Structures are given as structure tokens and as C-alpha cells.
Coordinates of C-alpha atoms in Angstrom, one line a residue:
X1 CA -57.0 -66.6 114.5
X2 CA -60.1 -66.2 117.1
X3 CA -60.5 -65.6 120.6
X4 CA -62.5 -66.9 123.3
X5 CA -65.1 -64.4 123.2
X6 CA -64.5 -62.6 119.6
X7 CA -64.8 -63.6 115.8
X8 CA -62.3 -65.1 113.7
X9 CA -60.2 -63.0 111.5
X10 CA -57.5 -64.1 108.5
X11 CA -54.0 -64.0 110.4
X12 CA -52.4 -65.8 107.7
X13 CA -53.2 -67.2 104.3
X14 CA -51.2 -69.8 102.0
X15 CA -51.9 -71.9 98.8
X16 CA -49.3 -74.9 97.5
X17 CA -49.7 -77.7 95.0
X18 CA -48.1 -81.0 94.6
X19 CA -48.0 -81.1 91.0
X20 CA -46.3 -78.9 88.7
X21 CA -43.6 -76.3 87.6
X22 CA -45.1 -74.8 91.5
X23 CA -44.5 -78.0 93.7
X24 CA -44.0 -77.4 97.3
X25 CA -43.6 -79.8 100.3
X26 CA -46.7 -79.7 102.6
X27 CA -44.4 -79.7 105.7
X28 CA -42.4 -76.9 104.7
X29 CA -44.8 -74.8 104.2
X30 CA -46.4 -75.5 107.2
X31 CA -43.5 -74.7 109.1
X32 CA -42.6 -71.6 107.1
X33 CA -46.3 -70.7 108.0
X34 CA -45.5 -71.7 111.9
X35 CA -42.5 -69.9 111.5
X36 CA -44.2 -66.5 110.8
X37 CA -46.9 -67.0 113.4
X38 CA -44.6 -67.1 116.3
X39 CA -42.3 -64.8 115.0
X40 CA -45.5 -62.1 114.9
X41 CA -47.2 -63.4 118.1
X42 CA -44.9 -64.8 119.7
X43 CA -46.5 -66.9 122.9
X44 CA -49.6 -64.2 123.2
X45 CA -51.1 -66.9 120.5
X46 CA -51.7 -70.9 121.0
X47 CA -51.1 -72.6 118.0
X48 CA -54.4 -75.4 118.1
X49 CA -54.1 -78.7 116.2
X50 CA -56.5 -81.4 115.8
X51 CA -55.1 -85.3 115.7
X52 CA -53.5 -85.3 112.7
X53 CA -50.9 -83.1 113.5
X54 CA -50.2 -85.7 116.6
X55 CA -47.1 -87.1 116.5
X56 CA -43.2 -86.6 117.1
X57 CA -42.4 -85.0 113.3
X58 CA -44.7 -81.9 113.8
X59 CA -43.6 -82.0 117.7
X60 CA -40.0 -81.4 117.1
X61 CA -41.1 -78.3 114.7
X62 CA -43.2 -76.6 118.1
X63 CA -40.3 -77.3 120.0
X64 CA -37.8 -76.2 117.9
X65 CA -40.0 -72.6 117.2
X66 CA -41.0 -72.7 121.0
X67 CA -44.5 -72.9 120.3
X68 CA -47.5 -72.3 122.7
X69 CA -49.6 -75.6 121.6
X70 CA -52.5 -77.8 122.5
X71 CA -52.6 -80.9 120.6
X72 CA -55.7 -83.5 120.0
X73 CA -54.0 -86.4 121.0
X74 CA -55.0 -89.9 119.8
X75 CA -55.9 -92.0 122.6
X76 CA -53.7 -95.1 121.5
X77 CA -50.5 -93.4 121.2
X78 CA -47.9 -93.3 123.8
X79 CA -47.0 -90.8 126.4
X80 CA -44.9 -91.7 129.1
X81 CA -45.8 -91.2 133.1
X82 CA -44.6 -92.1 136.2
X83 CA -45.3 -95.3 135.5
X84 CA -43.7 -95.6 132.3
X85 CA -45.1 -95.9 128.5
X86 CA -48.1 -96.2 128.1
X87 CA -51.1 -95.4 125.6
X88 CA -53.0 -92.2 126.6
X89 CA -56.1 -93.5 127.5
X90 CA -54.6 -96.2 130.4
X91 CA -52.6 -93.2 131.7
X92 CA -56.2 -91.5 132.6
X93 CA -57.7 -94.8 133.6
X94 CA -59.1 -94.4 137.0
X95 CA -57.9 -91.0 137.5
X96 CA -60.8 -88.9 139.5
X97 CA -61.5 -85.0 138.0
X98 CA -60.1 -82.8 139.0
X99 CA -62.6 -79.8 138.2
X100 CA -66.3 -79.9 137.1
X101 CA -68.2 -77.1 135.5
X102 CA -71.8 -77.0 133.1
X103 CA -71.2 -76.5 129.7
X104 CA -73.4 -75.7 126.9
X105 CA -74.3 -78.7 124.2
X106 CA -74.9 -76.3 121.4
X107 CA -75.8 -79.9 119.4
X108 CA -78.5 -81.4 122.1
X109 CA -79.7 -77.7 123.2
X110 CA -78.9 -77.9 126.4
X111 CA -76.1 -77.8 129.7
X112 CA -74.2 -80.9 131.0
X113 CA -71.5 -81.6 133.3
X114 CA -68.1 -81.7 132.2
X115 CA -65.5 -83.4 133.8
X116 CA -60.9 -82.8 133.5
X117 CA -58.3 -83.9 134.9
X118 CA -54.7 -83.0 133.7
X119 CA -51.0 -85.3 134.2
X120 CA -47.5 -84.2 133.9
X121 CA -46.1 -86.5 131.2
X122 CA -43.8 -86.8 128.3
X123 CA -43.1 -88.1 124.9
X124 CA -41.0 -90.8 124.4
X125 CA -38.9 -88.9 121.7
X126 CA -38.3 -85.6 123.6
X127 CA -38.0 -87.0 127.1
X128 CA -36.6 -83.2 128.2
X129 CA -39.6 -81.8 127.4
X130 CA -42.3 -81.5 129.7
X131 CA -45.6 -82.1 129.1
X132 CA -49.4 -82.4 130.2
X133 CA -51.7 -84.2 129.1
X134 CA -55.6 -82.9 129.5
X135 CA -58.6 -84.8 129.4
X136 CA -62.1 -83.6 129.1
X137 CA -64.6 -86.0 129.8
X138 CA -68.2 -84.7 128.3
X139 CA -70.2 -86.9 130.0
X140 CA -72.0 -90.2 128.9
X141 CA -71.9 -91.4 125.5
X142 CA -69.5 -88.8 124.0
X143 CA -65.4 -89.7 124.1
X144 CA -63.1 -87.6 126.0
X145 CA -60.7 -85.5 124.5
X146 CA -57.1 -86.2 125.4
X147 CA -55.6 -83.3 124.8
X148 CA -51.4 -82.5 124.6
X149 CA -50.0 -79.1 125.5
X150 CA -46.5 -77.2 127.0
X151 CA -49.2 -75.1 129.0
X152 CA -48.7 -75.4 132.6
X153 CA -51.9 -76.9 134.3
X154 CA -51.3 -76.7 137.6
X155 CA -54.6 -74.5 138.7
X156 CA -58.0 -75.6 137.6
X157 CA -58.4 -71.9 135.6
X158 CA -55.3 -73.3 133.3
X159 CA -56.6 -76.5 132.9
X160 CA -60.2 -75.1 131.9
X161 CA -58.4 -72.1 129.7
X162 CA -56.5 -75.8 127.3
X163 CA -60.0 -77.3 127.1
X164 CA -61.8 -73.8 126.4
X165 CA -59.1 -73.3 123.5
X166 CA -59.5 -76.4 121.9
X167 CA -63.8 -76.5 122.0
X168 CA -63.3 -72.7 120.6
X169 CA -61.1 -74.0 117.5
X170 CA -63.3 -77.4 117.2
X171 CA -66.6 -77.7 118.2
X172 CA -68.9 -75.5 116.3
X173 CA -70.9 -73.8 117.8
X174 CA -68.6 -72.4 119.4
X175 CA -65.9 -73.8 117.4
X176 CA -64.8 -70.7 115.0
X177 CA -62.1 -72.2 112.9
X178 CA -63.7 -75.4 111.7
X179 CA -66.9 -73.7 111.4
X180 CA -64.7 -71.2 108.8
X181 CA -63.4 -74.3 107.2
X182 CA -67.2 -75.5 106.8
X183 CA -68.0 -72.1 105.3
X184 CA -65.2 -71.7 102.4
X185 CA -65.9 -75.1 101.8
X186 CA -69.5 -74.8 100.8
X187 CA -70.5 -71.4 100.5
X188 CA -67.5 -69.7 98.9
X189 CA -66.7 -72.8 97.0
X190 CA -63.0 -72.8 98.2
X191 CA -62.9 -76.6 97.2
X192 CA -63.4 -76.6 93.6
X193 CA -61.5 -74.0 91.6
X194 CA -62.4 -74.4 87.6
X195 CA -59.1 -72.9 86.8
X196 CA -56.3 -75.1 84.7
X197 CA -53.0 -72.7 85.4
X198 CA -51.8 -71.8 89.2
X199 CA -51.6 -68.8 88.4
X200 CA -55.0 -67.7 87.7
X201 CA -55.9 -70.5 90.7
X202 CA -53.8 -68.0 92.7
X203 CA -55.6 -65.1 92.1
X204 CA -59.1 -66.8 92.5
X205 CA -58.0 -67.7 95.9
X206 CA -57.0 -64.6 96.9
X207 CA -60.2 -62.9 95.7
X208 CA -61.8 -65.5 97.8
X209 CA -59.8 -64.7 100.9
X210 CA -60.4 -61.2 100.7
X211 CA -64.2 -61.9 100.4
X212 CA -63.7 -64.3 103.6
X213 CA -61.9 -61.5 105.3
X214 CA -64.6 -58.9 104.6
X215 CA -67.2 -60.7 106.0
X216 CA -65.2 -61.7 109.1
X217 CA -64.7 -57.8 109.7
X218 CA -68.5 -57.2 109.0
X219 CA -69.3 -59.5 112.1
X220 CA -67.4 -57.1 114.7
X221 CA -69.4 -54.8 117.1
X222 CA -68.1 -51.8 114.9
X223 CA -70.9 -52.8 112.1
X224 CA -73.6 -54.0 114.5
X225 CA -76.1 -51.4 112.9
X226 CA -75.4 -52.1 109.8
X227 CA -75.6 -55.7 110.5
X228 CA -78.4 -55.8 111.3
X229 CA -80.4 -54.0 108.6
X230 CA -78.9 -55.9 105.8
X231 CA -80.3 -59.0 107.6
X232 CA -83.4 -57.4 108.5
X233 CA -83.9 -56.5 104.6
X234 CA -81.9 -59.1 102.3
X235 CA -82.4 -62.2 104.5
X236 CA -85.4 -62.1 106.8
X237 CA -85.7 -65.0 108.6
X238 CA -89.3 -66.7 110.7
X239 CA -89.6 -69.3 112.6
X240 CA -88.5 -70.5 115.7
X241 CA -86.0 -72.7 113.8
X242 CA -84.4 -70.4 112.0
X243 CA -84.1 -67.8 114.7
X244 CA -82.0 -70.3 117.1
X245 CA -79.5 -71.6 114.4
X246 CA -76.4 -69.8 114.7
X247 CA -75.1 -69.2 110.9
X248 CA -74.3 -65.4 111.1
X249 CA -72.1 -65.7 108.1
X250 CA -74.3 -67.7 105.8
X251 CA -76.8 -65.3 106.6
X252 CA -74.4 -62.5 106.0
X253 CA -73.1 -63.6 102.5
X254 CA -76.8 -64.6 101.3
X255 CA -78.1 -61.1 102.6
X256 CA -74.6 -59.4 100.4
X257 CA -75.6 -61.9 97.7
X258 CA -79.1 -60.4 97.3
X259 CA -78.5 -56.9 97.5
X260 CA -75.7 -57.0 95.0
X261 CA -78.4 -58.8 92.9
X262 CA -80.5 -56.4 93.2
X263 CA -79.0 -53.6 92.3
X264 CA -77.2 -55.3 89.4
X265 CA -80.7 -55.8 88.1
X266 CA -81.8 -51.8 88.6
X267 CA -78.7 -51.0 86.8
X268 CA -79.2 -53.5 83.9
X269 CA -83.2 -52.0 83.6
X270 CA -81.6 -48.5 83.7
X271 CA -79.2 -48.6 81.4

């Protein structure tokens, strides 16, 4: 779960298998997991999905748990306007913005003008439910997003506020979720467990999530200090490269990595 302006932290954490004594149903626990979400949050959280959630299965499971969502949807598939059903992308044809605002290309280094619109529309399969569908255009050369969402987007500030949400989950930088994806992927290794029994794959993970959720909580303002001298000492960085790259957690893990070396050394000497 992140915000718009603060770090990520581990809401909720689940492991399943296909295979096995332990079999579970990816869907299921998906909605279980959906389930608990609202219940906790209820509407004060958006539930953010990129295009392979898109379609009518996972859209009766928002409805039916009353879901605040915003949904990457597929420009091919079908919405339905006033003009009837249509693909997404020929409902936005020739549609002028709406509202314009700079944005920050964290890839090219620099701003450029963003362009969205939003439409009232519907999915065939849940006709009573209403709908709108947002799309960001990015400028020359990159595709827009057509994005899906219960939110009304009436006002400019709630149209921004579906496109804000998805870059945040999405696009990193700023784009916290994937970007944690990215990072238990490759540095904590979250990919390839060496363990034959669930069991003891269970308990790996969960040592792994606590690690992930340590680090996430050693990013807030409360350990700035301390922050900032294990960085300063365990993984000093030069160069201008270096210093403009955003990776405040693979700095953070190396700079824990070192230290704990360290010291493991001393004690090994010592003793």
C-alpha cells in the first residue's frame, strides 16, 4: 500500500501453490485477499490493477466487494458509450483534453506536457454500473493509458487524482509498487526459493517479507538520521550518476548488507 507522497509499506502478504497436498485457486485467493482489504480500508484505499486484471471475471469481484478501483484497460476491448460498443481506443478518437499539466519524465530527465480527457461509459456485462473511462496521453511517441475506474471524474482535480494513482503504482520512478516488485525480485531473491517442502518455502517467505517490511519502515522521516549515516558510511556513493539515480532501497539493503558483514567479521576475529 503507498500514497501519493509517502513510501510503500506491506498491507497484506499471501503465498499459494498450484501443485501439491497445498493447492489453492489463484482467484480465490485473490478475492479472499480483496476481501480483507476492503473490509480494513474500506473506500479510504483504491485498489490499482494493471491490464491483466482487465476484464468482466475480476470486474464482477470489485463490484460485488464495492471496490474503489482504477483499471489499465486494454485499448482493444470494449466499453460501451453513447454511441454504442466500441473498442476503447475509437471511444477517445478525436476527443480534445480536457486538462493539461507538466509532468516529470523521470526516464528522459526532464518535464513534458501531459494531456486527459475522461468519458462516462460502461461495460457490456454490468450495463447498471457506471463507469469512466480515463485517458492520459503522454505526449509524442509514448501510448496513452486508458484507464477504467468507478471514481467520479467530473472535475479536472478527480480526473488528475485516477491518473496520479495509477503513475504512483506503475511507473517507477515514481511508481512504488512495481518498483517493490522489481526489488524482491532481484535483490531479496523472492523468485527463486531453493526449498523442496511448502512448508519451509513458507517460512523463507515470511523471513523475506519481514526483511522487506523493515526496510520499508527504515525509509520514513522517523529514521532520517539514521538514514543517512548508514549510507554515508556502508555505501558511499560519487559521481554525478550515481547521485541522481533514485534506488534508496538497494542502497539501503547494500549499506545493512555491509555492516552486518562487518561486524560478523570482528566477532569471528574476536572470538
Amino acid at each position: 500500500m503507498a500514497g501519493l507522497k509517502t513510501y510503500p509499506t506491506v498491507a497484506f502478504f499471501r503465498w499459494y501453490t498450484r501443485r501439491g497436498d497445498y493447492a489453492q485457486d489463484r482467484l480465490s485467493l485473490q478475492t479472499d485477499l480483496l476481501y480483507e482489504a476492503v473490509a480494513a480500508f474500506g473506500k479510504q484505499v483504491w485498489h490499482i490493477f494493471d491490464r491483466g486484471y482487465a476484464g468482466s471475471r475480476w470486474l464482477g469481484k470489485l463490484f460485488d466487494h464495492q471496490a474503489t478501483f482504477v483499471i489499465r484497460w486494454p485499448k482493444r476491448y470494449q466499453l460501451i458509450d453513447s454511441k454504442g460498443k466500441r473498442s476503447a481506443w475509437r471511444i477517445a478518437t478525436g476527443k480534445p483534453a480536457q486538462v493539461r499539466r507538466q509532468v516529470w519524465d523521470a526516464h528522459l530527465q526532464q518535464w513534458r506536457i501531459a494531456a486527459a480527457l475522461a468519458l462516462p461509459v460502461t461495460h457490456p456485462d454490468f450495463a447498471e454500473q457506471p463507469l469512466w473511462l480515463v485517458v492520459s496521453r503522454l505526449g509524442k511517441g509514448r501510448e496513452p493509458w486508458y484507464l477504467l475506474t468507478n471514481q467520479p471524474c467530473e472535475h479536472k482535480e478527480q480526473l488528475w487524482s485516477v491518473v496520479l494513482a495509477y503513475a504512483r503504482r506503475c511507473c517507477s520512478p515514481p511508481g512504488q509498487i512495481e518498483a517493490g516488485f522489481r526489488f524482491n525480485k532481484t535483490e531479496l531473491a523472492i523468485q527463486s526459493p531453493r526449498l523442496w517442502f511448502w512448508s519451509n518455502r513458507l517460512k523463507l517467505m515470511m523471513m523475506v517479507v519481514l526483511v522487506y517490511a523493515f526496510l520499508l519502515k527504515m525509509m520514513s522521516s522517523l529514521f532520517d538520521q539514521v538514514r543517512k549515516k548508514l549510507l554515508r558510511r556502508w555505501c558511499h556513493r560519487t559521481g554525478k550518476r550515481c547521485q541522481l539515480a533514485l534506488t534508496p532501497l538497494y542502497r539501503l539493503r547494500a549499506a545493512l548488507a555491509a555492516l552486518f558483514s562487518y561486524y560478523q567479521v570482528i566477532s569471528q576475529s574476536s572470538g
